[in-house]
Structures are given as structure tokens and as C-alpha cells.
Coordinates of C-alpha atoms and ligand atoms in Angstrom, one line a residue:
X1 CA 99.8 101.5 82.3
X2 CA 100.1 104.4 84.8
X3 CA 102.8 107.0 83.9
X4 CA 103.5 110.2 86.4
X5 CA 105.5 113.1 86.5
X6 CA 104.1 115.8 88.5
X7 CA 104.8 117.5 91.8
X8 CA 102.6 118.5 94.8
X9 CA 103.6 121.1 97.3
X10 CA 102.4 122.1 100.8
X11 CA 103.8 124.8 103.0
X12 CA 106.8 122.3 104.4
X13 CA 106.5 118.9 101.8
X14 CA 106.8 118.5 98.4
X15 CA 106.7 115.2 96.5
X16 CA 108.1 114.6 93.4
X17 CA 107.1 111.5 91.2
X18 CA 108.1 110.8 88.0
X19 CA 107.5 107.0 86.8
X20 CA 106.3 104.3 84.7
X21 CA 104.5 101.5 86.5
X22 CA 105.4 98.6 84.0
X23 CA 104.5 95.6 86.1
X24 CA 101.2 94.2 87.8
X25 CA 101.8 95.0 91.5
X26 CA 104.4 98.0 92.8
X27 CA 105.2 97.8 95.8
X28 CA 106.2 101.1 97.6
X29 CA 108.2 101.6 100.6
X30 CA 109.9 104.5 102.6
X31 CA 110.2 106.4 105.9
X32 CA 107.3 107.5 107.8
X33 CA 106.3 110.9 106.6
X34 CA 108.4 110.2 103.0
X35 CA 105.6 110.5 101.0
X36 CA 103.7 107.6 100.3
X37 CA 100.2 108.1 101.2
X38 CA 100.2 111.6 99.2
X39 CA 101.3 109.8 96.3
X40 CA 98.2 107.5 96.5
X41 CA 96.2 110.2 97.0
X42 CA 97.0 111.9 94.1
X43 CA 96.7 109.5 92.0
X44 CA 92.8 108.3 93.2
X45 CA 92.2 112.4 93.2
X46 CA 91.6 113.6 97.0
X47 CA 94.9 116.0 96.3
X48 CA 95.8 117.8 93.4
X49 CA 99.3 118.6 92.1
X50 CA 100.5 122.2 91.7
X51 CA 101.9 120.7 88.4
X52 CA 102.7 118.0 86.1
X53 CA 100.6 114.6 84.5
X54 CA 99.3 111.6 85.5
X55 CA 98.4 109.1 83.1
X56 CA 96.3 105.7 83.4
X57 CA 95.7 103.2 80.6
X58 CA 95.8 106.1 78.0
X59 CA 93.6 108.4 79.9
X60 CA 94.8 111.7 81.7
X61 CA 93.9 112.1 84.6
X62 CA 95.6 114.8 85.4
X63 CA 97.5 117.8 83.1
X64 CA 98.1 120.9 85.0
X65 CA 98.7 122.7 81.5
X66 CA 95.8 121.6 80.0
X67 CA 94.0 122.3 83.2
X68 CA 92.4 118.3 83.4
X69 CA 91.6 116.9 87.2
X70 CA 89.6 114.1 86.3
X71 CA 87.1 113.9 89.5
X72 CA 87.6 110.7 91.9
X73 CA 84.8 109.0 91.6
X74 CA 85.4 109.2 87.6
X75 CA 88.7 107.6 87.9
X76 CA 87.7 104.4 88.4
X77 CA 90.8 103.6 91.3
X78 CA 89.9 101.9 94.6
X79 CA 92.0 102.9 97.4
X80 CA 92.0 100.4 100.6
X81 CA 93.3 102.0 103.8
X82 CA 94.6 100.8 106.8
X83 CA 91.3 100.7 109.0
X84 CA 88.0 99.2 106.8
X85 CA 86.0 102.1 106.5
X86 CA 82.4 100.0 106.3
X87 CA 79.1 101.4 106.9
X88 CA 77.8 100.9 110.2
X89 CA 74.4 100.6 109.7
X90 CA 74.3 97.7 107.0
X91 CA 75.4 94.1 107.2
X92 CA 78.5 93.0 105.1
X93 CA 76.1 92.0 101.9
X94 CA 74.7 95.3 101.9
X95 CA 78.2 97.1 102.4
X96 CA 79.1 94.9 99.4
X97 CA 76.0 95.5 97.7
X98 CA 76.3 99.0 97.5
X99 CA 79.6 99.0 96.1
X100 CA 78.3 97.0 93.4
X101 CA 74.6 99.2 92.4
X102 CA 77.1 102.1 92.1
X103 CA 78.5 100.8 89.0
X104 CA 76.3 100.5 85.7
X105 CA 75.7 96.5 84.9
X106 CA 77.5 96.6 81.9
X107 CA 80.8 97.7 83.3
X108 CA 80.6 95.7 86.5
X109 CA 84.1 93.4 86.2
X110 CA 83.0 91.1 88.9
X111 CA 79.9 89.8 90.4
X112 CA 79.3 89.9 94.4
X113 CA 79.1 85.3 94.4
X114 CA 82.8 85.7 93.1
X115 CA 84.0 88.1 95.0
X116 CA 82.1 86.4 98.2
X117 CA 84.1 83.2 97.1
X118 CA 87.2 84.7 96.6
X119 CA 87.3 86.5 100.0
X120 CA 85.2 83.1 101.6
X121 CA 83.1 85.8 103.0
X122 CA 79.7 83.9 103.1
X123 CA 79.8 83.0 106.8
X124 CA 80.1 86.5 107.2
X125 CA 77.3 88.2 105.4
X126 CA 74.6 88.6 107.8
X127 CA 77.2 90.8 110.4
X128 CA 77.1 94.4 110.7
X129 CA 80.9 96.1 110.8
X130 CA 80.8 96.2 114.6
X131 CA 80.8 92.2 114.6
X132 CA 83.7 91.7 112.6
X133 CA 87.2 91.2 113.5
X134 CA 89.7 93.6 112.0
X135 CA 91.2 90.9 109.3
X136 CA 87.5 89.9 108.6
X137 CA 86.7 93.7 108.2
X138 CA 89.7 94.5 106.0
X139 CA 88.5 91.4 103.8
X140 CA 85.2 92.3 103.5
X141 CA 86.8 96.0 102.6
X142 CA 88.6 94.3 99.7
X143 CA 85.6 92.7 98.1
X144 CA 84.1 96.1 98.2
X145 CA 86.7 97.8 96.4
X146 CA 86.5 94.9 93.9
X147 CA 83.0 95.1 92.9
X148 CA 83.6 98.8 92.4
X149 CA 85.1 97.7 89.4
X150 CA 88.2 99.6 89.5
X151 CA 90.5 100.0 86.8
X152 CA 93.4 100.4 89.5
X153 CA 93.3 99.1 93.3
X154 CA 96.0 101.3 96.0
X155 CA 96.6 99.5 99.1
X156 CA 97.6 101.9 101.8
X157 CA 98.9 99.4 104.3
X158 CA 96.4 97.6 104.3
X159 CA 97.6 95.2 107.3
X160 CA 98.5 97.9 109.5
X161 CA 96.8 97.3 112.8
X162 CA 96.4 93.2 112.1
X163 CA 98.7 90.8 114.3
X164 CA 100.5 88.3 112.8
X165 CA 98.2 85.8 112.6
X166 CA 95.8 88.1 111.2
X167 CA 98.3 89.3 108.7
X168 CA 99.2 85.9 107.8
X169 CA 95.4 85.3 107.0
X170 CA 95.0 88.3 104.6
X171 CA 98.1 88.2 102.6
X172 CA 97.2 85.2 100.9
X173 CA 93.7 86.6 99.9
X174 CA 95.6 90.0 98.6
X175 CA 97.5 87.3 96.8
X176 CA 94.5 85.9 95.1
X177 CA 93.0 89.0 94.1
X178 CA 95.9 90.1 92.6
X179 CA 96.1 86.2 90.6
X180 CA 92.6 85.8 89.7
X181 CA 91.4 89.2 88.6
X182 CA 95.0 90.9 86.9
X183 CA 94.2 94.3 88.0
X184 CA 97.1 96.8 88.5
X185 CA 97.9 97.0 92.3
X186 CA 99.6 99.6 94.2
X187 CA 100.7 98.3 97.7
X188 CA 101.8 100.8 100.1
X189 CA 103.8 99.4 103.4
X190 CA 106.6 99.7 105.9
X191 CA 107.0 95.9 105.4
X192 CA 109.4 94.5 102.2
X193 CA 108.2 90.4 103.1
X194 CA 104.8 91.8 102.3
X195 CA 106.1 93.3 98.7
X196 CA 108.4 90.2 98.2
X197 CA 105.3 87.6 99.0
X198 CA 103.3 89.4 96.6
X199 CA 105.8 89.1 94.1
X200 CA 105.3 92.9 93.7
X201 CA 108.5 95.5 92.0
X202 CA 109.7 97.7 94.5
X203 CA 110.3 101.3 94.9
X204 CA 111.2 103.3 98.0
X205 CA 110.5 106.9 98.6
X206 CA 112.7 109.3 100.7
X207 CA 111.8 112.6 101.8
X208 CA 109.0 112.9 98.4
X209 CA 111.5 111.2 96.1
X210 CA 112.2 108.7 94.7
X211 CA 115.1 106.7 96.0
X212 CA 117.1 104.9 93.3
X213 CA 120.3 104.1 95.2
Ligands
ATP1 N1 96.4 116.2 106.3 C1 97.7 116.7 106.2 N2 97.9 118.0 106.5 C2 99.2 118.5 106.5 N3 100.2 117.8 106.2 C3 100.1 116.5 106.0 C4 98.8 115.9 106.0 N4 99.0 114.6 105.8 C5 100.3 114.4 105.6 N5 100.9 115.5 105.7 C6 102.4 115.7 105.6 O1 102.8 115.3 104.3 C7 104.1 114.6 104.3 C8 103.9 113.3 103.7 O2 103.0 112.5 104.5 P1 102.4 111.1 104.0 O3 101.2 110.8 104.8 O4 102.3 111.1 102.5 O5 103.6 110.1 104.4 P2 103.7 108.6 104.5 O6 105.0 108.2 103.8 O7 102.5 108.0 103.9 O8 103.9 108.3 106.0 P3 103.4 107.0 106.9 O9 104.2 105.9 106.6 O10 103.6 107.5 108.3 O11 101.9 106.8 106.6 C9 104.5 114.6 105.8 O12 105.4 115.7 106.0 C10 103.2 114.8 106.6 O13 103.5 115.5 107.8

């Protein structure tokens, strides 16, 4: 599973994480400004620690000692922000497609029908990004991660921005993905129901530790 204990530093925020993630979904919570988001972007590689170890699935991805930064797109971890970041240009197959060529057959985990029936995306894959709605957008968002074939999936509040009816629509698919396919989830979010729906173990983060009280 993932194990961390490293620290990364700016000129006023440091963020120190040391832990073991033992379960399926972890579920991460804390003040605006705590922390979080550097976390997750540490661990898919767009920051580097000043010092300390990451560790996925018995691969380091990171040793400052031994001087290893495995290269994001080498890591094999999706991360899903709060706004879908889809190509303009192409229609959602093509979005989804893409995703998908950039992985070598062999080591493709799921094909795009499964993923377009898990996400019940098919009425939707003739639209470009501009004619979705945000919860259709963020969906379509999810199935892309998936058929990148990722080892690890980070959520950085991924309903942010979605009303409740919206939200209401999504959870359940998030719920699906994390049922059907088994993959290690990390689910960043100001919102415990979301984490206790899930059925994710949850860990707060205060000023870039983290909070065990
Ligand atoms: N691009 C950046 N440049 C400089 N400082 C940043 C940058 N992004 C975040 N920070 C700072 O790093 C610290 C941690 O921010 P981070 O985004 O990880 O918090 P967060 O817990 O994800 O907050 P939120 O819940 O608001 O998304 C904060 O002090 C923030 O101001």
C-alpha cells in the first residue's frame, strides 16, 4: 500500500506526513490552507519534498537520500480535481479515448464500453466539454482517469462547485468506481458525509500535520 514520511517546505508552509494507508479509500479532511492539496501533489509528483520517502505498492517513488523522484507520468496515480479539466476541442469519446491510447494494451485495467457503462456516459459521447453540465463533466473526468489505468486514483474535492443535486448524482458513481474496480482512493474534501458515504477511513490535517486528537 502507500507508506509516507517526508516533509515539504516553502518560504511560510511546511507539511509533514508520515503514514500508512492500510484501507481502500482515505478520506482526508482539514482547514482550508492545512495542507491537503500539497499532500496529493506530492504524492502524483507535481511537488517535490525537501526530504523523506514515499512508497506505493513496493515501489519508491520518492527517496530524497537516494536521490529517486519517480516522474509523474511514470507513477501511474490519477489525480481528479475540482473543475474537469477536458479538452476542448474533442468530444467526450475522444477525451476518453486519449486517456486510454496513452497506455500500452497490455497494461490497460479497463476498457472505454466499461467505463462508458459504469459512468452511463453513452448518451453523452458525441458532446464536446462546453455542452456538458459540471456533474456530467466531472463524470466523464472520472472515466478518464480510469482508463488511464492508474495504480492509485486522488480526488481533490471532486464535488466542489456541484449543487446538491448534482452532488447527490455523483457520489453514488464515486461509489461504484471505488466497488467495482478496488483501486486505492484518496478523497480529499471539506465535507465528512462525503467520507462516511463512501465508507472511506478518515484523517484530518491541521496546519501540515496530522491531527490525531
Ligand atoms: N501555488 C502556490 N504557491 C504558493 N503557496 C501555495 C500555493 N498553493 C498553495 N500554497 C500554500 O500552501 C499551503 C497549503 O495549501 P493547500 O492548497 O495544500 O491547502 P488545502 O488544505 O488544500 O486548502 P483548500 O482546502 O483551501 O484547498 C497554504 O499556506 C497555501 O497558501
Amino acid at each position: 500500500m502507500l507508506s509516507c514520511d517526508f516533509q515539504y517546505q516553502t518560504l511560510d508552509f511546511q507539511l509533514n506526513m508520515q503514514l500508512k494507508m492500510q484501507d481502500q479509500l482515505l478520506g482526508i479532511v482539514g482547514a482550508s490552507g492545512s495542507g491537503k492539496s500539497t499532500f496529493l501533489k506530492c504524492l502524483v509528483g507535481l511537488l517535490q519534498p525537501q526530504q523523506g520517502v514515499i512508497e506505493f505498492q513496493n515501489q519508491t517513488l520518492f527517496d530524497s537520500k537516494q536521490h529517486i523522484h519517480v516522474p509523474m507520468h511514470q507513477r501511474k496515480i490519477a489525480l481528479i480535481f475540482q473543475n474537469a479539466l477536458l479538452f476542448p476541442h474533442m468530444n467526450v469519446q475522444q477525451n476518453l479515448l486519449y486517456a486510454e491510447k496513452l497506455v500500452i494494451e497490455n497494461e490497460r485495467k479497463f476498457n472505454f464500453e466499461h467505463i462508458i457503462d459504469l459512468l452511463e456516459l453513452k448518451p453523452l459521447i458525441q458532446r464536446k466539454a462546453h455542452q456538458l453540465s459540471g456533474g456530467e463533466a466531472q463524470r466523464v473526468s472520472i472515466g478518464r482517469a480510469l482508463l488511464s489505468s492508474p495504480n492509485l486514483l486522488l480526488l481533490d474535492e471532486p464535488l466542489t462547485g456541484l449543487d446538491r443535486r448534482l452532488k447527490d448524482q455523483i457520489l453514488p458513481f464515486l461509489n461504484t468506481v471505488k466497488e467495482q474496480t478496488q483501486l486505492p482512493m484518496i478523497y480529499v474534501t471539506h465535507h465528512v458525509d462525503e467520507i462516511e458515504y463512501l465508507q472511506g477511513t478518515m484523517l484530518r490535517i491541521e496546519h501540515g500535520y496530522i491531527d490525531y486528537g
